[in-house]
Tab-separated table of C-alpha atoms and ligand atoms in Angstrom:
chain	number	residue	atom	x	y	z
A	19	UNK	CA	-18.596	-11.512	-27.145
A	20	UNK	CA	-17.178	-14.499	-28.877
A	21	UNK	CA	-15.801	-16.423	-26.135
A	22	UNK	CA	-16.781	-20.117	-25.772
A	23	UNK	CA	-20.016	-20.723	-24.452
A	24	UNK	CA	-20.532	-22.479	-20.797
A	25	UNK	CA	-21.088	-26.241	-21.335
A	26	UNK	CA	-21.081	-28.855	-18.541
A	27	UNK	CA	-17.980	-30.734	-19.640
A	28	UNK	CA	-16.170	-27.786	-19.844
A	29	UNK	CA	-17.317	-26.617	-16.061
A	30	UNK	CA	-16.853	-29.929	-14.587
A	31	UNK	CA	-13.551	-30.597	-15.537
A	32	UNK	CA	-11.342	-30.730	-12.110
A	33	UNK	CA	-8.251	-31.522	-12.563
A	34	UNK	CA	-5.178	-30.110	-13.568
A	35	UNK	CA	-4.875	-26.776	-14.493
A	36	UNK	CA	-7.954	-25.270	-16.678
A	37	UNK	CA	-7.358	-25.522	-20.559
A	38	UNK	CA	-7.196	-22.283	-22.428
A	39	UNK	CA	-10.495	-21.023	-22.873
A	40	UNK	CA	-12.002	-22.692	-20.135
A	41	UNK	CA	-14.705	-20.944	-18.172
A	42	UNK	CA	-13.532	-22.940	-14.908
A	43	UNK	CA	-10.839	-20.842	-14.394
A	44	UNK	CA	-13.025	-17.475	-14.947
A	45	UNK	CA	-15.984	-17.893	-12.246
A	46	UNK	CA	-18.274	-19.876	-14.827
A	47	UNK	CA	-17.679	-16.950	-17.291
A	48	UNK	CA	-16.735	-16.594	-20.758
A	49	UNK	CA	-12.720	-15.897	-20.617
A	50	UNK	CA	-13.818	-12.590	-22.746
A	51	UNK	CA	-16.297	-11.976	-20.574
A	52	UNK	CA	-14.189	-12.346	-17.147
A	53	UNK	CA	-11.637	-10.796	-18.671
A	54	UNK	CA	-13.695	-7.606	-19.899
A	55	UNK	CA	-15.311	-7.215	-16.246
A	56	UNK	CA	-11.460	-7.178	-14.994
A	57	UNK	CA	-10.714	-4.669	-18.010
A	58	UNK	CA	-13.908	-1.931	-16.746
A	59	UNK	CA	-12.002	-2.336	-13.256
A	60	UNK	CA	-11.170	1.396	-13.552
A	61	UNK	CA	-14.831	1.990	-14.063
A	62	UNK	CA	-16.004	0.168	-11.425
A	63	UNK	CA	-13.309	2.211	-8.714
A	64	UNK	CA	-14.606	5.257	-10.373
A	65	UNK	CA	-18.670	4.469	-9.980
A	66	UNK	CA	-17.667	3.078	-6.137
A	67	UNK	CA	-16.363	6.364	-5.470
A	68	UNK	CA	-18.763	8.661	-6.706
A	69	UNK	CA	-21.291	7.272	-4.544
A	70	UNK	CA	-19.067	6.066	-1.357
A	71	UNK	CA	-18.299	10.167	-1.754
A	72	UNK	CA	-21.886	11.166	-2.030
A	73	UNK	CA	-22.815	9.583	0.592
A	74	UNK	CA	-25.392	6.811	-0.771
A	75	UNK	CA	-24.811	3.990	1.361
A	76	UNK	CA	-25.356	6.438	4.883
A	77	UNK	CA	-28.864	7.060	3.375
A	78	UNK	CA	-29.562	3.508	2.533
A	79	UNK	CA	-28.389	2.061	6.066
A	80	UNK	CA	-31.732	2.397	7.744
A	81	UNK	CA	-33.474	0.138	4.946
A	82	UNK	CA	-34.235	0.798	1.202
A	83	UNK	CA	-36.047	3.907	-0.247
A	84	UNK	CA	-37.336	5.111	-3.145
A	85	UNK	CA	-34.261	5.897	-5.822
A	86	UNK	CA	-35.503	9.568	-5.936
A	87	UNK	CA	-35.216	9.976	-2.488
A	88	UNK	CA	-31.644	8.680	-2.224
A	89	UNK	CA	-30.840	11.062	-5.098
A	90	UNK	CA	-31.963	13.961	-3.156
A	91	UNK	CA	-30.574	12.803	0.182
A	92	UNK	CA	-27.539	12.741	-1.468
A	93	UNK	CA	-27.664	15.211	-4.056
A	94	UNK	CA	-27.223	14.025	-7.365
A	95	UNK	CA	-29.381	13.127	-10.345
A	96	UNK	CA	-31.936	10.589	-9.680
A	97	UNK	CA	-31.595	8.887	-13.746
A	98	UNK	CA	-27.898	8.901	-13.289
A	99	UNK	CA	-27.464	6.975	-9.571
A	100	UNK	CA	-30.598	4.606	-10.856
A	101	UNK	CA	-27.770	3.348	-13.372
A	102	UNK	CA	-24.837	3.402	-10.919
A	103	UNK	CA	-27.058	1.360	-8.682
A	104	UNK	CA	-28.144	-0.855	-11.192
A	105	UNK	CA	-24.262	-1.498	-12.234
A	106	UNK	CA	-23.283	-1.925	-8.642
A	107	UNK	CA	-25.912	-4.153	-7.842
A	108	UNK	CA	-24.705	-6.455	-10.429
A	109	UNK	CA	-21.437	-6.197	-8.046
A	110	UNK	CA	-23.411	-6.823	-5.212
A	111	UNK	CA	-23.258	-3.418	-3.753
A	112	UNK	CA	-26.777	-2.576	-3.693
A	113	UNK	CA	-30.139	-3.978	-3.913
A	114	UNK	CA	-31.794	-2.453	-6.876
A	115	UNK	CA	-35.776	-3.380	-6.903
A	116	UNK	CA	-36.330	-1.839	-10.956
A	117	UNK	CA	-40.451	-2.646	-10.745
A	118	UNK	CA	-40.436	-0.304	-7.377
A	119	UNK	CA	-37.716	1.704	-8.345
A	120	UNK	CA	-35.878	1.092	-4.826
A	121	UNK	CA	-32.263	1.078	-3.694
A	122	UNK	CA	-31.192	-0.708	-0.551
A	123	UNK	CA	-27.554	-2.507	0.613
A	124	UNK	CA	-26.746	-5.451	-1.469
A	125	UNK	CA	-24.166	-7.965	0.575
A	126	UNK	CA	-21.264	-5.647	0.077
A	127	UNK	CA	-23.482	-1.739	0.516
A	128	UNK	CA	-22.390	-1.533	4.231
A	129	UNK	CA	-18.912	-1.263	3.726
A	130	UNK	CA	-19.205	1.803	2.005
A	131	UNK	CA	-21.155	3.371	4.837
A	132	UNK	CA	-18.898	5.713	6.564
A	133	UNK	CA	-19.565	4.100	10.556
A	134	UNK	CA	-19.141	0.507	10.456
A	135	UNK	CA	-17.035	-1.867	12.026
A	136	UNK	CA	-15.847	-3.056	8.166
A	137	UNK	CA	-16.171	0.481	6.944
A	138	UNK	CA	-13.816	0.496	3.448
A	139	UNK	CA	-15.033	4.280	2.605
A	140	UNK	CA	-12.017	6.391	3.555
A	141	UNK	CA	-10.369	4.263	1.221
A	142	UNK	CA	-12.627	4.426	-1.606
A	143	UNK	CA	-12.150	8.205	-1.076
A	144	UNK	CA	-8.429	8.057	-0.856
A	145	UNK	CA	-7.338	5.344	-3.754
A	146	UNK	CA	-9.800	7.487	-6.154
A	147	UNK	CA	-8.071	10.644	-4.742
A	148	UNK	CA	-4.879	9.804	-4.820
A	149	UNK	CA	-3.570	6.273	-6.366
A	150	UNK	CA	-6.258	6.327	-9.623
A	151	UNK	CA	-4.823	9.044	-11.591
A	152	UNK	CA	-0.975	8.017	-10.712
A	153	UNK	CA	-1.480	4.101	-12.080
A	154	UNK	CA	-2.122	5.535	-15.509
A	155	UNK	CA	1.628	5.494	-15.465
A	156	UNK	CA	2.662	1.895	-14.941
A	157	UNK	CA	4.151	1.384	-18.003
A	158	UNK	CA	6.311	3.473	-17.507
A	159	UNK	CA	7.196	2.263	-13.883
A	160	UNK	CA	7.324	-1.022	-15.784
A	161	UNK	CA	10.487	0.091	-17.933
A	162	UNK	CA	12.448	2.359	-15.459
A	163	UNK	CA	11.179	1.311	-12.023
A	164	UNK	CA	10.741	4.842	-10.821
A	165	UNK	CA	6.878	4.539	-8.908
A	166	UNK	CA	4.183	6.245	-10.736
A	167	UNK	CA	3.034	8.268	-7.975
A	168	UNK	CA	6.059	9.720	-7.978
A	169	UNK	CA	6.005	10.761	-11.160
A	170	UNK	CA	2.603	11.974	-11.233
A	171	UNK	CA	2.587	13.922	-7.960
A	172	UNK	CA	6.059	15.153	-8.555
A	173	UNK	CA	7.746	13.890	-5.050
A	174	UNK	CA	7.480	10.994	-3.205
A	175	UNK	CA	4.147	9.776	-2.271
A	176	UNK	CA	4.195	10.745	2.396
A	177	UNK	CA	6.484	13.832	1.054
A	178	UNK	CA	3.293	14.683	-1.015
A	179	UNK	CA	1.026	13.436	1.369
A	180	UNK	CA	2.655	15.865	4.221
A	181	UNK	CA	2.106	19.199	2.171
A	182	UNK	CA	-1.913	19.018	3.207
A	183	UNK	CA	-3.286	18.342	6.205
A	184	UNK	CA	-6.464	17.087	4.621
A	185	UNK	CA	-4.371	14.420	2.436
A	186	UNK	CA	-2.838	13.276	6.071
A	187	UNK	CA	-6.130	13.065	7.563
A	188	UNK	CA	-7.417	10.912	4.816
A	189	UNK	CA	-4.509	8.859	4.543
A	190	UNK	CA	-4.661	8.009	8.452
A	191	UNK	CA	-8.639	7.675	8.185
A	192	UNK	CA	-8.418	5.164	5.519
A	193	UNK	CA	-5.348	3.316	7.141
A	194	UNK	CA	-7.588	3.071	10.120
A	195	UNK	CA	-10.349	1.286	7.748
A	196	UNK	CA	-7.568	-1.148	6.350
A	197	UNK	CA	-7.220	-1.806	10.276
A	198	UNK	CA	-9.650	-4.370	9.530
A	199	UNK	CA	-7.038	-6.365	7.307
A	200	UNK	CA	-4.586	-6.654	10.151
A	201	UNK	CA	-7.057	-7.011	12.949
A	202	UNK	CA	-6.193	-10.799	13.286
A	203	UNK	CA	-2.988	-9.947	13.102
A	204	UNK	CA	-2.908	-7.702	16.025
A	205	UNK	CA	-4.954	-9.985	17.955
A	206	UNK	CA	-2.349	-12.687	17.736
A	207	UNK	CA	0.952	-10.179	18.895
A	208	UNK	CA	2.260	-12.310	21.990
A	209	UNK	CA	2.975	-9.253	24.375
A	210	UNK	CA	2.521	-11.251	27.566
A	211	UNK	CA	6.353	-10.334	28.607
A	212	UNK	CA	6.425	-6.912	26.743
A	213	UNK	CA	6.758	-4.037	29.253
A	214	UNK	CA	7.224	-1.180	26.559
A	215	UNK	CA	6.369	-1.151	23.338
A	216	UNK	CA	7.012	1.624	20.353
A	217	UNK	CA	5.081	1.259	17.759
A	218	UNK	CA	7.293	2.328	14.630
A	219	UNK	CA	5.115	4.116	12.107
A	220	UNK	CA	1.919	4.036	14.532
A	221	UNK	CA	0.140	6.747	12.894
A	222	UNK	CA	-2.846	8.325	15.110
A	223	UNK	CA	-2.248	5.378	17.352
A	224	UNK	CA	-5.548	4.117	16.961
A	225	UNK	CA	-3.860	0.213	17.209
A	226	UNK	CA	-1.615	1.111	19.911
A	227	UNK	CA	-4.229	2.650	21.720
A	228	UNK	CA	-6.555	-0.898	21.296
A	229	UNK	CA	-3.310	-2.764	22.315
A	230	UNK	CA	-2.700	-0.792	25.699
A	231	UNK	CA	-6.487	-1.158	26.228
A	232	UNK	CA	-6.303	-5.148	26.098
A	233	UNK	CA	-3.429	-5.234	28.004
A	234	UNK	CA	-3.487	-3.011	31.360
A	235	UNK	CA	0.260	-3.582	32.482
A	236	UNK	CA	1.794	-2.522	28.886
A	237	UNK	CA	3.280	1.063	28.425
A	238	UNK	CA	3.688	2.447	24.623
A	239	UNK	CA	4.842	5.144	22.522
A	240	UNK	CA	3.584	5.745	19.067
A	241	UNK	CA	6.019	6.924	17.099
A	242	UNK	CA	5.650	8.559	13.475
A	243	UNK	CA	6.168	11.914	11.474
A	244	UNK	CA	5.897	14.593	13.548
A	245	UNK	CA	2.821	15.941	11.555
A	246	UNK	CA	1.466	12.633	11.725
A	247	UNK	CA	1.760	11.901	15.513
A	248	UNK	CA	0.131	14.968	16.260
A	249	UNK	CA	-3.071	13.318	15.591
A	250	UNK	CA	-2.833	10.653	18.256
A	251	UNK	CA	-3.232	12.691	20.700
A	252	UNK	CA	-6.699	13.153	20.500
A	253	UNK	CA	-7.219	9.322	20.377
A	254	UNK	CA	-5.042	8.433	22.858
A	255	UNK	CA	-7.428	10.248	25.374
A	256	UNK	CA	-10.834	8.524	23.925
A	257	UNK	CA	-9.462	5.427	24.358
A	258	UNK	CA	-8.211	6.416	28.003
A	259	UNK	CA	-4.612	5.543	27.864
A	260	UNK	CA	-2.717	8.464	27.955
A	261	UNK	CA	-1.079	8.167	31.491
A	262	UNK	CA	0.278	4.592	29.618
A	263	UNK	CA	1.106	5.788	26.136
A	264	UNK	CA	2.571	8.637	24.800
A	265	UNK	CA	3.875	10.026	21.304
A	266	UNK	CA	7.258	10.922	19.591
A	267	UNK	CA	7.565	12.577	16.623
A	268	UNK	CA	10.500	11.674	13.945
A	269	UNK	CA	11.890	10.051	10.994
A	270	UNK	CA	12.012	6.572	11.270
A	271	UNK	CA	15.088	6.483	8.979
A	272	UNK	CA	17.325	8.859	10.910
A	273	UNK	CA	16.349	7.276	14.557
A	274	UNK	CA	13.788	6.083	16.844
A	275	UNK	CA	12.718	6.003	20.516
A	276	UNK	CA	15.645	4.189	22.636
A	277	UNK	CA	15.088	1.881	25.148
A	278	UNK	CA	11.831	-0.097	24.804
A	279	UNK	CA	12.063	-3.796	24.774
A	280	UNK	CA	9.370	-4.327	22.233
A	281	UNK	CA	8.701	-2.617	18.722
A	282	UNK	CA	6.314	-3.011	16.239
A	283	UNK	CA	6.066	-2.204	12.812
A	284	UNK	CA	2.453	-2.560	11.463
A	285	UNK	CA	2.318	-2.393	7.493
A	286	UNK	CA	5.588	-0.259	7.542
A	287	UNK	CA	8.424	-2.247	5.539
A	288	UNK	CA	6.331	-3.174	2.601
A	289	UNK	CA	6.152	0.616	2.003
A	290	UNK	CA	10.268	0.505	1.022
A	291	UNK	CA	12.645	-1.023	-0.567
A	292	UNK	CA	14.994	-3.535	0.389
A	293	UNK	CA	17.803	-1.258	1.093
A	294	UNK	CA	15.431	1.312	3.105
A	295	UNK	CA	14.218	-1.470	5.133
A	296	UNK	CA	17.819	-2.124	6.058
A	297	UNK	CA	17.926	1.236	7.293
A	298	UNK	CA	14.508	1.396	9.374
A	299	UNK	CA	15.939	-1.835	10.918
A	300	UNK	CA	18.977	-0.561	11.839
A	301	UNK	CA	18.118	2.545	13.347
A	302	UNK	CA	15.041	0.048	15.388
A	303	UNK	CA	18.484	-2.346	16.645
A	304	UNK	CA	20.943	0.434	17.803
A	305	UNK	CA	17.564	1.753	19.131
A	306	UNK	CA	16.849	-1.211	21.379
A	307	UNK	CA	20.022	-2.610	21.625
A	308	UNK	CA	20.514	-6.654	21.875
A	309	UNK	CA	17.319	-8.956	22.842
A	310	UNK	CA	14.626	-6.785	22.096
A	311	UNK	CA	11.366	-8.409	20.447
A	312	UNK	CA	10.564	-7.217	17.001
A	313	UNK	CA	7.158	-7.683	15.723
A	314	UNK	CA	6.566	-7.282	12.170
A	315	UNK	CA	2.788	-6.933	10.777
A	316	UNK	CA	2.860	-8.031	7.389
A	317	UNK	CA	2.263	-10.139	4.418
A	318	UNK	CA	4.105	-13.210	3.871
A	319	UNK	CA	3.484	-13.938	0.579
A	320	UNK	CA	2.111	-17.380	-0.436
A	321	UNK	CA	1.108	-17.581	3.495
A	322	UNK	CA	-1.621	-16.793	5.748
A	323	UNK	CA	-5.064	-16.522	4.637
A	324	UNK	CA	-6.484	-14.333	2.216
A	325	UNK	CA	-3.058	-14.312	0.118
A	326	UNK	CA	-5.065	-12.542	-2.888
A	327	UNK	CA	-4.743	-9.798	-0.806
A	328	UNK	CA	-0.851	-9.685	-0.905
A	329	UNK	CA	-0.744	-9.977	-4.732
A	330	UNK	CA	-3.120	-6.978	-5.150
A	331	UNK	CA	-1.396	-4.472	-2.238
A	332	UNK	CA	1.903	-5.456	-4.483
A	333	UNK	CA	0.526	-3.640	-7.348
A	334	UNK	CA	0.134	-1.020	-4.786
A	335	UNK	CA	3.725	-0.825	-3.814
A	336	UNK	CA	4.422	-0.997	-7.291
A	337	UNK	CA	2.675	2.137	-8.796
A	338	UNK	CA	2.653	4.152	-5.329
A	339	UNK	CA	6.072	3.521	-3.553
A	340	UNK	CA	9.209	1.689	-3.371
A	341	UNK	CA	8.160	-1.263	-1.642
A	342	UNK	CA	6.917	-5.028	-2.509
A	343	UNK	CA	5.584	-8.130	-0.511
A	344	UNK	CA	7.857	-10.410	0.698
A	345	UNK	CA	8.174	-13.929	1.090
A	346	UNK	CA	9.719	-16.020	4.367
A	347	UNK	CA	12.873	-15.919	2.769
A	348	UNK	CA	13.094	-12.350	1.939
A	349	UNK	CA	11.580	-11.237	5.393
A	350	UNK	CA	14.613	-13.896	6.872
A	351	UNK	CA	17.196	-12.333	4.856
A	352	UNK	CA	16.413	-8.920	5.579
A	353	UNK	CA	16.206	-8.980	9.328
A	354	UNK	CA	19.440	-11.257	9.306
A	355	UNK	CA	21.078	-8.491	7.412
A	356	UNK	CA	20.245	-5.990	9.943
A	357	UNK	CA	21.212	-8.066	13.417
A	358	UNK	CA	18.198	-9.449	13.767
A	359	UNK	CA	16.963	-13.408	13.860
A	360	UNK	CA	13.876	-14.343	12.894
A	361	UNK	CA	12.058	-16.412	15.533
A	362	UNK	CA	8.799	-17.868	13.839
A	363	UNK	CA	6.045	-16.481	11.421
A	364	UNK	CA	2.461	-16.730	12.911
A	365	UNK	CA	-0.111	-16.774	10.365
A	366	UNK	CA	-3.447	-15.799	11.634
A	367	UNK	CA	-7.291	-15.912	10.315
A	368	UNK	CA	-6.777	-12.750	7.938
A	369	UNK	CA	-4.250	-11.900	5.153
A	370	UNK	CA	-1.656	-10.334	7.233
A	371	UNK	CA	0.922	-12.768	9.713
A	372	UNK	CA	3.044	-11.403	12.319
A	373	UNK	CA	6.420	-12.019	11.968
A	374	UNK	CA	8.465	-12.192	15.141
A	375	UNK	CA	12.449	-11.515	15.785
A	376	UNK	CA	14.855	-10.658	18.163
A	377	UNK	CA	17.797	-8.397	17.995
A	378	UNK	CA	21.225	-10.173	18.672
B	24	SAM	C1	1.069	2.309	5.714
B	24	SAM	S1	1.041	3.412	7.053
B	24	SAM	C2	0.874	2.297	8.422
B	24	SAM	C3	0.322	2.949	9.630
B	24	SAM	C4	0.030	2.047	10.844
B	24	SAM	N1	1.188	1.333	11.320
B	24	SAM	C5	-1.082	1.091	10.539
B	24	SAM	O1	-0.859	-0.129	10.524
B	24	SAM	O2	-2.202	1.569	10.290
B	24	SAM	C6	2.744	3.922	7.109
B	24	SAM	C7	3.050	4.921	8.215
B	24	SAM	O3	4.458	5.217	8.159
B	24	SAM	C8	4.615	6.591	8.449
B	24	SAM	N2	5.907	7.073	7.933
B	24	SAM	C9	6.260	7.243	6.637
B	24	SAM	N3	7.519	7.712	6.549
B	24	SAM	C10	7.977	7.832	7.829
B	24	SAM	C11	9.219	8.248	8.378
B	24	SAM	N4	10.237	8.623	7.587
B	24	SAM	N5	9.362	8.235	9.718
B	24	SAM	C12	8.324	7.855	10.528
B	24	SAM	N6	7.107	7.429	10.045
B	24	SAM	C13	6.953	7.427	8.716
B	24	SAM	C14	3.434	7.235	7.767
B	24	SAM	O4	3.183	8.534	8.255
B	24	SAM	C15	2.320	6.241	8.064
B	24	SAM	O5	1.646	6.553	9.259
């Protein structure tokens, strides 16, 4: 590594932006070596994966154990996961003890464990399975636009998606882990005057379902792809709300359920393009007709807390579908476009803000 070497008047420089080949900028780190940990990023998903698959945080939650045991627990070769562990614990995944040879949770283990609160696993499982191999083709996405996924799986990524009813499963069990990301964000909807509320794109209507359990007097309907919406059932009635909330299957870009006087769509329009958006939207307004609330879940970029994590799901839209983060002004000009005005923008304590309108 020839990168400069740490020095203190380097690392205590504070204003202004950081000179090139300043470790300031890079966590204290050689730019090389910052750089080449954001380089083995592809290694890193990979070795997260293998064990978030295996298993190897559930074994560990109880407390450490030896390394051979957690190999066998898990079955997979005790000399190989002493080296995953010893990577990840650089990462902060695990707890590697080398003079006992034990593994246990490092500050970041539990969210690979499959039943907790912060759980990320489903979506270790599903970016490996299905986004990894796809964003080997971003250059060419770069040049002609067309999304890698597409490209790589043939079809559009939910048209792909819908062939299996394992990929739908996983997609809906790791959208309920990213629940997490807009949990502050569904905490802060305003449905105090809301009687009815669709929720556009509501999956297996695990949100809807927490909504209509905070709020006794609302009534719901969770609308999504047919094969999609089937799954809600099922939670609907563990969470105890089906004489409140029901289900409608459809395509959100031909129409949706009439007559409510709220919708929401929850991480739906960053999915599409600006033109497909205009669609969804219209089909929501002749829907609802004139002064109907709106709520948007979303991004605003530069906004809200968190806003790393807008910048990174744009590289998602990027390589996996048509869509992008927006800004205020984009999220203003596209619900102006389709009859609606935007009222205000409420950021809240995670990365996503809701974004409220009315139609006119
Ligand atoms: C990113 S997920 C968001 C799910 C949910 N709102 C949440 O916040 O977890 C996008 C959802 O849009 C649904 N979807 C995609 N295309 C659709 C269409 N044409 N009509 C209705 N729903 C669609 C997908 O099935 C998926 O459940």
């Amino acid at each position: 590594m020839n990168g400069p070497s740490t020095s203190a008047s380097v690392t205590s420089a504070t204003a202004g932006p950081a000179p090139a080949g300043s470790t300031s900028a890079c966590g204290g780190r050689a730019p090389a070596v910052a750089m080449l940990r954001l380089l083995a990023g592809f290694q890193v998903s990979q070795a997260l994966y293998v064990v978030a698959r295996a298993g190897v945080a559930d074994v560990l939650a109880a407390g450490p154990r030896p390394v051979a045991e957690a190999a066998s627990a898990t079955g997979v070769r005790t000399d190989l996961l002493r080296r995953l562990v010893r990577t990840l614990a650089a990462e902060h995944v695990f707890a590697f003890d080398a003079d006992q040879d034990t593994v246990g949770l490092g500050p970041l283990g539990h969210t690979l464990c499959s039943d907790t609160d912060d759980s990320l696993r489903d979506v270790a499982l599903m970016w490996m399975d299905t986004h990894y191999a796809p964003f080997a083709g971003l250059w060419s996405t770069l040049h002609d636009g067309v999304p890698a996924a597409e490209r790589e799986l043939g079809k559009p990524l939910f048209d792909w998606i819908a062939e299996e009813p394992e990929r739908v499963e996983g997609f809906s069990a790791a959208m309920g882990n990213l629940l997490a990301l807009r949990q502050d964000a569904l905490d802060s909807l305003d449905l105090r005057k809301v009687h009815h509320l669709v929720d556009i794109g509501g999956a297996d209507g695990t949100a809807l379902a927490a909504l209509a359990r905070r709020h006794e007097w609302l009534w719901g309907t969770v609308f999504d792809l047919p094969h999609v919406v089937a799954g809600a059932e099922p939670v609907l009635r563990a969470a105890g709300v089906t004489d409140r909330v029901g289900t409608w299957g459809g395509d959100f870009f031909e129409s949706v359920p009439p007559g409510a006087d709220a919708y929401l769509a929850c991480f739906i329009l960053h999915d599409w393009n600006d033109d497909q958006c205009a669609v969804i939207l219209d089909r929501i307004r002749r829907a609802a007709g004139s002064r109907a609330r709106l709520f948007l879940v979303e991004t605003v970029v530069g906004e809200g807390a968190a806003p790393e994590v807008a910048a990174l799901l744009d590289l998602t839209m990027m390589g996996m579908l048509n869509g992008r983060e927006r800004s205020r002004a984009d999220w203003r000009s596209l619900l102006s476009g389709a009859g609606f005005r935007l009222d205000r923008v409420v950021a809240t304590n995670g990365p996503m803000c809701v974004i409220e309108a009315t139609s006119l």
